[in-house]
């Protein structure tokens, strides 16, 4: 049973000169990151910095779920992750061992690839080579 908890906030946090907007709108807390670097720095300085990241993620998800809150992480306005009451974890979260985290990497990844087309070609080429190597290796007796 969810506890009746509301978060009303409009905060701005500076990490290495980059402003991170945090808004609470009742049962949803939205963290809008200006860059992946700011997100990594934020995670490295908080409770997720310990070596027990998967356990910490599970505990945070459970606490948010019990209290009826959802944290949504956005990258330049595009949702990338959600945990708590409204999270619907999928295969990507399970693959990365992130208990209870719903990951939505497609839109930010697509935007990053549009900004750097050469890097996109290198990454896609590397993935194709890796998949081909894996496929042909599996077929050998």
C-alpha positions as a Markdown table, in Angstrom:
| # | Residue | x | y | z |
|---|---|---|---|---|
| 1 | Unk | 0.0 | 0.0 | 0.0 |
| 2 | Unk | 1.4 | 3.4 | -1.0 |
| 3 | Unk | 1.8 | 6.1 | 1.6 |
| 4 | Unk | 0.1 | 9.4 | 0.8 |
| 5 | Unk | 3.3 | 11.4 | 0.2 |
| 6 | Unk | 3.7 | 14.4 | -2.1 |
| 7 | Unk | 6.8 | 16.2 | -3.2 |
| 8 | Unk | 6.5 | 19.8 | -4.3 |
| 9 | Unk | 9.8 | 21.3 | -5.3 |
| 10 | Unk | 11.6 | 23.4 | -7.9 |
| 11 | Unk | 15.4 | 23.0 | -7.3 |
| 12 | Unk | 18.5 | 23.7 | -9.3 |
| 13 | Unk | 21.7 | 21.8 | -8.4 |
| 14 | Unk | 25.1 | 22.7 | -9.9 |
| 15 | Unk | 27.5 | 19.9 | -10.6 |
| 16 | Unk | 30.8 | 20.9 | -12.1 |
| 17 | Unk | 29.3 | 24.1 | -13.5 |
| 18 | Unk | 26.3 | 22.4 | -15.1 |
| 19 | Unk | 22.8 | 23.1 | -13.7 |
| 20 | Unk | 20.6 | 20.1 | -13.0 |
| 21 | Unk | 16.9 | 20.9 | -12.7 |
| 22 | Unk | 14.9 | 19.0 | -10.1 |
| 23 | Unk | 11.1 | 19.4 | -10.0 |
| 24 | Unk | 8.6 | 17.7 | -7.7 |
| 25 | Unk | 5.0 | 17.7 | -8.9 |
| 26 | Unk | 3.2 | 15.7 | -6.3 |
| 27 | Unk | 3.9 | 12.0 | -6.9 |
| 28 | Unk | 6.6 | 12.5 | -9.5 |
| 29 | Unk | 10.1 | 13.9 | -9.2 |
| 30 | Unk | 11.8 | 14.9 | -12.4 |
| 31 | Unk | 15.5 | 15.2 | -12.7 |
| 32 | Unk | 16.6 | 16.9 | -15.9 |
| 33 | Unk | 20.3 | 16.4 | -16.7 |
| 34 | Unk | 22.1 | 18.8 | -19.1 |
| 35 | Unk | 24.6 | 16.1 | -20.1 |
| 36 | Unk | 25.6 | 12.5 | -19.4 |
| 37 | Unk | 28.7 | 13.8 | -17.7 |
| 38 | Unk | 26.6 | 15.6 | -15.2 |
| 39 | Unk | 24.6 | 12.5 | -14.5 |
| 40 | Unk | 27.7 | 10.4 | -14.0 |
| 41 | Unk | 29.1 | 13.0 | -11.6 |
| 42 | Unk | 25.8 | 13.1 | -9.7 |
| 43 | Unk | 25.7 | 9.3 | -9.4 |
| 44 | Unk | 29.4 | 9.1 | -8.3 |
| 45 | Unk | 28.7 | 11.5 | -5.4 |
| 46 | Unk | 25.6 | 9.9 | -4.0 |
| 47 | Unk | 24.4 | 6.6 | -2.5 |
| 48 | Unk | 25.0 | 4.9 | -5.9 |
| 49 | Unk | 28.7 | 5.5 | -5.7 |
| 50 | Unk | 29.3 | 2.4 | -3.5 |
| 51 | Unk | 30.2 | -0.9 | -5.0 |
| 52 | Unk | 26.7 | -2.2 | -4.1 |
| 53 | Unk | 24.9 | -0.2 | -6.9 |
| 54 | Unk | 22.4 | -3.0 | -7.8 |
| 55 | Unk | 21.4 | -3.4 | -4.1 |
| 56 | Unk | 21.1 | 0.3 | -3.6 |
| 57 | Unk | 19.0 | 0.7 | -6.7 |
| 58 | Unk | 16.7 | -2.0 | -5.5 |
| 59 | Unk | 16.3 | -0.4 | -2.1 |
| 60 | Unk | 15.6 | 3.1 | -3.6 |
| 61 | Unk | 13.1 | 1.6 | -6.0 |
| 62 | Unk | 11.3 | -0.2 | -3.1 |
| 63 | Unk | 11.2 | 2.9 | -0.9 |
| 64 | Unk | 9.8 | 5.0 | -3.8 |
| 65 | Unk | 7.3 | 2.3 | -4.6 |
| 66 | Unk | 6.1 | 2.1 | -1.0 |
| 67 | Unk | 5.7 | 5.9 | -0.7 |
| 68 | Unk | 3.9 | 6.1 | -4.1 |
| 69 | Unk | 6.6 | 8.3 | -5.7 |
| 70 | Unk | 8.3 | 8.0 | -9.1 |
| 71 | Unk | 11.6 | 9.5 | -10.1 |
| 72 | Unk | 12.0 | 10.2 | -13.8 |
| 73 | Unk | 15.5 | 11.1 | -15.1 |
| 74 | Unk | 15.6 | 13.1 | -18.3 |
| 75 | Unk | 18.5 | 14.0 | -20.5 |
| 76 | Unk | 17.9 | 17.4 | -22.1 |
| 77 | Unk | 14.1 | 16.9 | -21.7 |
| 78 | Unk | 14.1 | 13.3 | -23.1 |
| 79 | Unk | 13.1 | 10.6 | -20.6 |
| 80 | Unk | 15.9 | 8.1 | -20.1 |
| 81 | Unk | 15.1 | 6.3 | -16.8 |
| 82 | Unk | 12.3 | 5.9 | -14.3 |
| 83 | Unk | 12.1 | 4.2 | -11.0 |
| 84 | Unk | 9.5 | 3.9 | -8.3 |
| 85 | Unk | 5.8 | 3.5 | -8.4 |
| 86 | Unk | 5.2 | 4.1 | -12.1 |
| 87 | Unk | 8.4 | 2.3 | -13.4 |
| 88 | Unk | 7.9 | -0.6 | -15.7 |
| 89 | Unk | 11.3 | -2.4 | -15.8 |
| 90 | Unk | 12.2 | -4.0 | -19.1 |
| 91 | Unk | 14.9 | -6.2 | -20.6 |
| 92 | Unk | 17.5 | -3.4 | -20.7 |
| 93 | Unk | 17.2 | -2.8 | -16.9 |
| 94 | Unk | 17.4 | -6.6 | -16.2 |
| 95 | Unk | 20.4 | -7.0 | -18.5 |
| 96 | Unk | 22.2 | -4.2 | -16.7 |
| 97 | Unk | 21.2 | -5.6 | -13.3 |
| 98 | Unk | 19.3 | -2.5 | -12.3 |
| 99 | Unk | 16.5 | -3.8 | -10.2 |
| 100 | Unk | 13.3 | -1.9 | -10.7 |
| 101 | Unk | 14.6 | 0.6 | -13.2 |
| 102 | Unk | 12.8 | 1.3 | -16.4 |
| 103 | Unk | 15.3 | 2.5 | -19.0 |
| 104 | Unk | 14.4 | 4.4 | -22.2 |
| 105 | Unk | 17.6 | 5.0 | -24.0 |
| 106 | Unk | 16.3 | 5.2 | -27.6 |
| 107 | Unk | 15.5 | 8.9 | -28.0 |
| 108 | Unk | 18.6 | 10.4 | -26.3 |
| 109 | Unk | 20.8 | 7.8 | -28.2 |
| 110 | Unk | 19.2 | 8.8 | -31.5 |
| 111 | Unk | 19.8 | 12.5 | -30.7 |
| 112 | Unk | 23.4 | 11.9 | -29.8 |
| 113 | Unk | 24.0 | 9.9 | -33.0 |
| 114 | Unk | 22.5 | 12.8 | -35.1 |
| 115 | Unk | 24.9 | 15.2 | -33.5 |
| 116 | Unk | 27.9 | 13.0 | -34.2 |
| 117 | Unk | 27.3 | 11.1 | -37.4 |
| 118 | Unk | 30.9 | 9.9 | -37.7 |
| 119 | Unk | 30.9 | 8.5 | -34.2 |
| 120 | Unk | 27.5 | 6.9 | -35.0 |
| 121 | Unk | 29.0 | 5.1 | -38.1 |
| 122 | Unk | 31.9 | 3.8 | -36.0 |
| 123 | Unk | 29.7 | 2.5 | -33.3 |
| 124 | Unk | 27.3 | 0.9 | -35.6 |
| 125 | Unk | 30.1 | -0.6 | -37.6 |
| 126 | Unk | 31.7 | -2.0 | -34.4 |
| 127 | Unk | 28.4 | -3.5 | -33.4 |
| 128 | Unk | 28.0 | -5.2 | -36.7 |
| 129 | Unk | 31.5 | -6.6 | -36.6 |
| 130 | Unk | 31.0 | -7.8 | -33.1 |
| 131 | Unk | 27.7 | -9.5 | -33.9 |
| 132 | Unk | 29.2 | -11.1 | -37.0 |
| 133 | Unk | 32.2 | -12.4 | -35.0 |
| 134 | Unk | 29.9 | -13.7 | -32.3 |
| 135 | Unk | 27.6 | -15.4 | -34.8 |
| 136 | Unk | 30.3 | -17.1 | -36.8 |
| 137 | Unk | 32.1 | -18.2 | -33.6 |
| 138 | Unk | 28.9 | -19.9 | -32.4 |
| 139 | Unk | 28.6 | -21.9 | -35.7 |
| 140 | Unk | 32.1 | -23.4 | -35.4 |
| 141 | Unk | 32.1 | -27.0 | -34.0 |
